[in-house]
């Protein structure tokens, strides 16, 4: 054991907990953003062909 000062250990664990909390929150945000991006891509898959179809219909009229 090299830690003779008990406060050093305490501070260390607090910063560690903060880091873990921060990582968890950023992970959650990234997950949310990922879901949003996926839904946008999914939407584009359906929306773009629909728009193209409508444009074709308009040009033929």
CSV table of C-alpha atoms in Angstrom, one decimal:
chain,number,residue,atom,x,y,z
A,1,UNK,CA,0.0,0.0,0.0
A,2,UNK,CA,1.5,3.3,-1.1
A,3,UNK,CA,-1.5,5.4,-0.2
A,4,UNK,CA,-0.9,6.8,3.2
A,5,UNK,CA,-3.3,9.8,2.8
A,6,UNK,CA,-6.9,8.6,3.0
A,7,UNK,CA,-8.2,11.7,1.2
A,8,UNK,CA,-6.2,10.9,-1.9
A,9,UNK,CA,-8.1,7.6,-2.3
A,10,UNK,CA,-11.5,9.3,-1.6
A,11,UNK,CA,-10.9,12.0,-4.2
A,12,UNK,CA,-9.8,9.3,-6.7
A,13,UNK,CA,-13.0,7.2,-6.2
A,14,UNK,CA,-15.2,10.3,-6.6
A,15,UNK,CA,-13.5,11.3,-9.9
A,16,UNK,CA,-13.8,7.7,-11.0
A,17,UNK,CA,-17.6,7.7,-10.2
A,18,UNK,CA,-17.9,11.0,-12.1
A,19,UNK,CA,-16.1,9.6,-15.1
A,20,UNK,CA,-18.4,6.5,-15.1
A,21,UNK,CA,-21.5,8.7,-14.8
A,22,UNK,CA,-20.2,11.0,-17.6
A,23,UNK,CA,-19.4,8.0,-19.9
A,24,UNK,CA,-22.9,6.5,-19.2
A,25,UNK,CA,-24.6,9.8,-20.1
A,26,UNK,CA,-22.6,10.3,-23.3
A,27,UNK,CA,-23.3,6.7,-24.2
A,28,UNK,CA,-27.0,7.2,-23.7
A,29,UNK,CA,-26.9,10.4,-25.8
A,30,UNK,CA,-25.0,8.6,-28.6
A,31,UNK,CA,-27.5,5.8,-28.5
A,32,UNK,CA,-30.4,8.3,-28.8
A,33,UNK,CA,-28.7,10.0,-31.7
A,34,UNK,CA,-28.0,6.7,-33.3
A,35,UNK,CA,-31.7,5.8,-33.1
A,36,UNK,CA,-32.7,9.1,-34.6
A,37,UNK,CA,-30.2,8.6,-37.5
A,38,UNK,CA,-31.6,5.1,-38.1
A,39,UNK,CA,-35.1,6.4,-38.2
A,40,UNK,CA,-34.1,9.2,-40.6
A,41,UNK,CA,-32.4,6.7,-42.9
A,42,UNK,CA,-35.4,4.4,-42.6
A,43,UNK,CA,-37.7,7.3,-43.5
A,44,UNK,CA,-35.5,8.2,-46.5
A,45,UNK,CA,-35.8,4.6,-47.8
A,46,UNK,CA,-39.5,5.0,-47.9
A,47,UNK,CA,-39.8,8.7,-48.6
A,48,UNK,CA,-37.4,9.1,-51.5
A,49,UNK,CA,-39.0,6.4,-53.8
A,50,UNK,CA,-42.4,7.9,-52.9
A,51,UNK,CA,-41.2,11.4,-54.0
A,52,UNK,CA,-39.7,10.0,-57.2
A,53,UNK,CA,-43.0,8.2,-58.0
A,54,UNK,CA,-45.0,11.4,-57.5
A,55,UNK,CA,-42.6,13.3,-59.7
A,56,UNK,CA,-42.9,10.7,-62.4
A,57,UNK,CA,-46.7,10.9,-62.2
A,58,UNK,CA,-46.5,14.7,-62.5
A,59,UNK,CA,-44.2,14.6,-65.5
A,60,UNK,CA,-46.5,12.2,-67.4
A,61,UNK,CA,-49.6,14.4,-66.9
